[in-house]
Short mmCIF file of C-alpha atoms in Angstrom, two decimals:
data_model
loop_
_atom_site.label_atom_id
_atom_site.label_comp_id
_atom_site.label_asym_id
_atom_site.label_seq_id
_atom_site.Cartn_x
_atom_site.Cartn_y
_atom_site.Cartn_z
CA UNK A 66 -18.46 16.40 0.88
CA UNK A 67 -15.94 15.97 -1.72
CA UNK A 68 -12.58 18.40 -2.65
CA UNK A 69 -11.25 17.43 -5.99
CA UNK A 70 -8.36 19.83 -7.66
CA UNK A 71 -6.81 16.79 -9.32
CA UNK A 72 -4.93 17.25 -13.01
CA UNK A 73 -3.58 21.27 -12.32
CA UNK A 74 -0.31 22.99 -12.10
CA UNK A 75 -1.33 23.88 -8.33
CA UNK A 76 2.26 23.63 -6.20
CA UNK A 77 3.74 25.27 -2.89
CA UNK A 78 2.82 23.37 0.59
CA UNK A 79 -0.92 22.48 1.98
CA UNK A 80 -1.86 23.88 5.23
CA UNK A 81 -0.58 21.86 8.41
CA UNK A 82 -4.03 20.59 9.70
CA UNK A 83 -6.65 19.43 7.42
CA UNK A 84 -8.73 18.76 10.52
CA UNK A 85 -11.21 21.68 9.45
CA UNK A 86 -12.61 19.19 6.68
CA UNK A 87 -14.73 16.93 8.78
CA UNK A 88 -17.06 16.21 6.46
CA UNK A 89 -15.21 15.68 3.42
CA UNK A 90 -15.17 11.97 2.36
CA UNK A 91 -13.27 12.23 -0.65
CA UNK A 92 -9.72 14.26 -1.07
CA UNK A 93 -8.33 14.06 -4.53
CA UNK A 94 -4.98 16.26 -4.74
CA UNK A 95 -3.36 13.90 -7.80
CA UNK A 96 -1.74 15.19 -10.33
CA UNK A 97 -0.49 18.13 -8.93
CA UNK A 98 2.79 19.88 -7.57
CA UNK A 99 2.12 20.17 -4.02
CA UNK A 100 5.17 19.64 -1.99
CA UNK A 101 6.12 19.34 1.81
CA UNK A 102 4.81 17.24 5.01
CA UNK A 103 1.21 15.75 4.22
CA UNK A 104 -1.37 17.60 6.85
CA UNK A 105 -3.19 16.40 9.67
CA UNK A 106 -6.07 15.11 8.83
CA UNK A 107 -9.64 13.39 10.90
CA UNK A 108 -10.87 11.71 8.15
CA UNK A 109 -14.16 9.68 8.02
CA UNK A 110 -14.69 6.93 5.83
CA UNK A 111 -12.66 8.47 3.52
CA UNK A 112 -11.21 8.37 -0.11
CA UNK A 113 -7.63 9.93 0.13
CA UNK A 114 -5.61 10.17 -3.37
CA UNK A 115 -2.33 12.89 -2.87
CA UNK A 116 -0.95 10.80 -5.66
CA UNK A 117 1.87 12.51 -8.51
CA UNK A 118 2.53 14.96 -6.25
CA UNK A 119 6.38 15.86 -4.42
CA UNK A 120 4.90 15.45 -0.95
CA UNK A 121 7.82 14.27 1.47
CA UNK A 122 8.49 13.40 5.00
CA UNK A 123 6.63 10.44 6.94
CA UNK A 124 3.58 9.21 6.53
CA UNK A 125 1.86 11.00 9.97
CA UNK A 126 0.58 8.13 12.18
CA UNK A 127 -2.00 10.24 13.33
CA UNK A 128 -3.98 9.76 9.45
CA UNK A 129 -5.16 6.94 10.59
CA UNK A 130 -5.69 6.02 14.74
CA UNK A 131 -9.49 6.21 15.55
CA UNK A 132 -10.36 7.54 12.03
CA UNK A 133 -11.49 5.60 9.23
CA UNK A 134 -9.71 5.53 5.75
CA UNK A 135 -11.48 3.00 2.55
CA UNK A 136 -9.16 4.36 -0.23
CA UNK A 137 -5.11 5.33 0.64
CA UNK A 138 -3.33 6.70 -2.28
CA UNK A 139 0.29 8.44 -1.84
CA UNK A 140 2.01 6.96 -4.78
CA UNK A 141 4.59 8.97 -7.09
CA UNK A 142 5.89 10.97 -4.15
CA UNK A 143 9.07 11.81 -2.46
CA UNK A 144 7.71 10.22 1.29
CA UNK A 145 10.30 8.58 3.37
CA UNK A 146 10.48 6.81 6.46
CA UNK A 147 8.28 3.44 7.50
CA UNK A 148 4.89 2.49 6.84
CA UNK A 149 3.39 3.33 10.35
CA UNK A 150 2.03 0.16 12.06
CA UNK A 151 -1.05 2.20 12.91
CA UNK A 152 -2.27 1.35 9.11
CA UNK A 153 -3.30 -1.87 10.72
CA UNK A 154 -6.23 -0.27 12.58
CA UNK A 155 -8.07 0.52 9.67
CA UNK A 156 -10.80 -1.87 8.75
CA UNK A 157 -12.49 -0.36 6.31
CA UNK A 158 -9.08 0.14 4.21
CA UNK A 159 -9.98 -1.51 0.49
CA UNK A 160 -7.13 0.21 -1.27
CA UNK A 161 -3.10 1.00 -0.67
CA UNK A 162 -1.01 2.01 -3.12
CA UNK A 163 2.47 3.44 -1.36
CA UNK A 164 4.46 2.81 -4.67
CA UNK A 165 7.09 5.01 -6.15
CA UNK A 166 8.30 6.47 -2.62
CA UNK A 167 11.23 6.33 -0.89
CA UNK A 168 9.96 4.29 2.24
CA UNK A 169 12.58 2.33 3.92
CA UNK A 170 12.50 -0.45 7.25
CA UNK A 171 10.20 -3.43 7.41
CA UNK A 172 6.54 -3.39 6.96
CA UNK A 173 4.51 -3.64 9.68
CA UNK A 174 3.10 -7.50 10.88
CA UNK A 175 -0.22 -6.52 11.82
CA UNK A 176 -2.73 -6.80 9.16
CA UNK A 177 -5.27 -8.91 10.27
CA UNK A 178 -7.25 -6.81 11.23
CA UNK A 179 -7.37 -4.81 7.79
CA UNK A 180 -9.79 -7.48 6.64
CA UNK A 181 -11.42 -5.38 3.49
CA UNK A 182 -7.79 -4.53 1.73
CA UNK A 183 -8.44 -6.04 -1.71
CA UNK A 184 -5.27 -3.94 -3.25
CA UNK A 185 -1.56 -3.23 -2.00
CA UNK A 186 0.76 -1.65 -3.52
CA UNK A 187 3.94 -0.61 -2.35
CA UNK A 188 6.10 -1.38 -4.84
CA UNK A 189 9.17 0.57 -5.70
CA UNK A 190 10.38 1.64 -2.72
CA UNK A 191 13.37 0.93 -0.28
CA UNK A 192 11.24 -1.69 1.88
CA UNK A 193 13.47 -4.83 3.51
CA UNK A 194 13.23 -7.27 5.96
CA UNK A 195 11.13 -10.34 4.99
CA UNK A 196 7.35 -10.72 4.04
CA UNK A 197 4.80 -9.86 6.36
CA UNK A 198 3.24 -13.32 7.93
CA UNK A 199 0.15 -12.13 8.51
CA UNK A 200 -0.34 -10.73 5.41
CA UNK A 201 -1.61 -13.67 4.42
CA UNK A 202 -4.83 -13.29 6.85
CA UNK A 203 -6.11 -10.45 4.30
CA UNK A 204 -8.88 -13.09 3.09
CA UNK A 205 -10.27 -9.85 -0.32
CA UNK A 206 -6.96 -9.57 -1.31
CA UNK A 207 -7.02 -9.25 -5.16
CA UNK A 208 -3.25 -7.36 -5.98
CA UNK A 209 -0.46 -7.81 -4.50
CA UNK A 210 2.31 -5.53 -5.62
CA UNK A 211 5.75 -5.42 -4.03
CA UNK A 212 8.00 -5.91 -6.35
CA UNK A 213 11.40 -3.92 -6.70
CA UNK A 214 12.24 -3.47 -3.21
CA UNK A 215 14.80 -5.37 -1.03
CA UNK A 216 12.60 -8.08 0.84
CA UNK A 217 14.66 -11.33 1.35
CA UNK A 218 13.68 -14.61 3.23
CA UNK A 219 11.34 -17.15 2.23
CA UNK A 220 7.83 -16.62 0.95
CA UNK A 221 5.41 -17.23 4.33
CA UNK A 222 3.25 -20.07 3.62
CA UNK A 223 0.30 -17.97 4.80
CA UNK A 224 0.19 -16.32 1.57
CA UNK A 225 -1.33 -19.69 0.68
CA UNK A 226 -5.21 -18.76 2.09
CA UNK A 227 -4.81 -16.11 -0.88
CA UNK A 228 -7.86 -18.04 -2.68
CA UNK A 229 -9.29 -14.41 -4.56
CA UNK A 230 -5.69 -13.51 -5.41
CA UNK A 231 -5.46 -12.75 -9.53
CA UNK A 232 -1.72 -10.77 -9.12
CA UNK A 233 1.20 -11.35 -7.05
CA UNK A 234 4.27 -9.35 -8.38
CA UNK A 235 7.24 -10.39 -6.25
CA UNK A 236 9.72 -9.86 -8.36
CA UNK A 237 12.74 -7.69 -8.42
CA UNK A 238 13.65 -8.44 -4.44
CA UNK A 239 16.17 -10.79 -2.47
CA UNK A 240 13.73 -13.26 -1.67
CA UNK A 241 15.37 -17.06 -1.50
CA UNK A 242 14.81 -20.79 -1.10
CA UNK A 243 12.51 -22.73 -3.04
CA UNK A 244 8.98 -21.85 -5.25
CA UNK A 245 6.31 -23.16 -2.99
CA UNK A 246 4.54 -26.28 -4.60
CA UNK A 247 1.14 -24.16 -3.62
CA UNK A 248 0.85 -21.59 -5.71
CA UNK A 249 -0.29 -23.39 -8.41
CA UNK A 250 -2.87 -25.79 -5.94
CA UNK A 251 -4.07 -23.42 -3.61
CA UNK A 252 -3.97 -19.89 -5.05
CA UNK A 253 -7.43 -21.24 -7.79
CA UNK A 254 -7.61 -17.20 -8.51
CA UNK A 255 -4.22 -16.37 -10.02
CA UNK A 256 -4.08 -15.41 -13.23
CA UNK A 257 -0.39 -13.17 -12.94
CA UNK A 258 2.46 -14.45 -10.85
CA UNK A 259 5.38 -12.44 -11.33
CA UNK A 260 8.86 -14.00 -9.21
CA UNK A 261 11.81 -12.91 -11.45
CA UNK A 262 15.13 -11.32 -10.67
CA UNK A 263 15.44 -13.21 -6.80
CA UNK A 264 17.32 -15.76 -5.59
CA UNK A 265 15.39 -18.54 -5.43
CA UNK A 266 16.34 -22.22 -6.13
CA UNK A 267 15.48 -25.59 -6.90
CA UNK A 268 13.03 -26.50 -9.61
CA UNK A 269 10.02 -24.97 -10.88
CA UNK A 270 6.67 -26.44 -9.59
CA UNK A 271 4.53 -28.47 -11.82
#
């Protein structure tokens, strides 16, 4: 039911197909040396942390498609490519943390449907393009970290229905125009709003 090697000095590459490991809801490989393409995997409900590793290539569309994912942690990696649009699907997904990888292209618009995320993270990566609209739809969203990337355009105003949001960290981008006036009416939860090094304009919001 549950693999945890976490915290070694294990390296070298994992097996291609993880498929074998039907059962297993919770896969913690963090803190490690593995290295190479992450396996296939049919996961079920699952808890996924590959975190601290040197894992590299894409992020294999197929980890997610009819299977089921409540935990997605690939941080601290060397993974390229874009965040596959396939991440959508998942609707049990609570947590993603993607940060400190070298993913690149626009994030997919299509979360909706991920309607338990109450974390992302992908922060410190090589993201662009502008925000995702319908990240705003994610009505658990707690944490919302995508700072030092190279996102530019305005910030949606569906990120305004944010009303259990404590972070936004935003900061370190290309994003432009004017601080929306809602932050402070609408977004009741927020306790950390982060915005610097942009280039936004105009004054700050009472």
């Amino acid at each position: 039911m549950e693999l945890n090697i976490s915290h070694n000095h294990m390296r070298g590459m994992l097996p291609s197909s993880f498929e074998c490991f039907k059962d297993v809801r919770s896969f913690d490989l963090s803190y490690n040396n593995f290295e190479g393409f992450l396996p296939r995997m049919q996961p079920q409900d699952a808890y996924l942390d590959f975190s601290h590793n040197s894992f590299s290539g894409p992020i294999p569309k197929s980890m997610f498609g009819e299977f089921s994912i409540s935990y997605l942690i690939l941080s601290n990696n060397k993974l390229n490519g874009s965040i596959p649009s396939s991440i959508c699907t998942q609707r049990e997904l609570q947590i993603v943390n993607l940060a400190n990888n070298d993913l690149s292209r626009t994030i997919p618009d299509c979360w909706g449907n991920a309607s338990e995320l109450t974390i992302i993270d992908i922060s410190n990566n090589k993201l662009f393009g502008s925000i995702s609209r319908t990240v705003g739809f994610l009505a658990r969203l707690q944490s919302l970290h995508m700072n030092n990337n190279s996102f530019s355009g305005t910030i949606p105003s569906t990120l305004q229905h944010f009303n259990k949001l404590v972070v936004i960290d935003l900061s370190w981008n290309k994003l432009s125009g004017a601080i929306p006036k809602w932050f402070g009416r609408r977004l009741s939860a927020l306790r950390v709003l982060s915005l610097r090094t942009n280039n936004f304009t105009g004054a700050i919001p009472q």
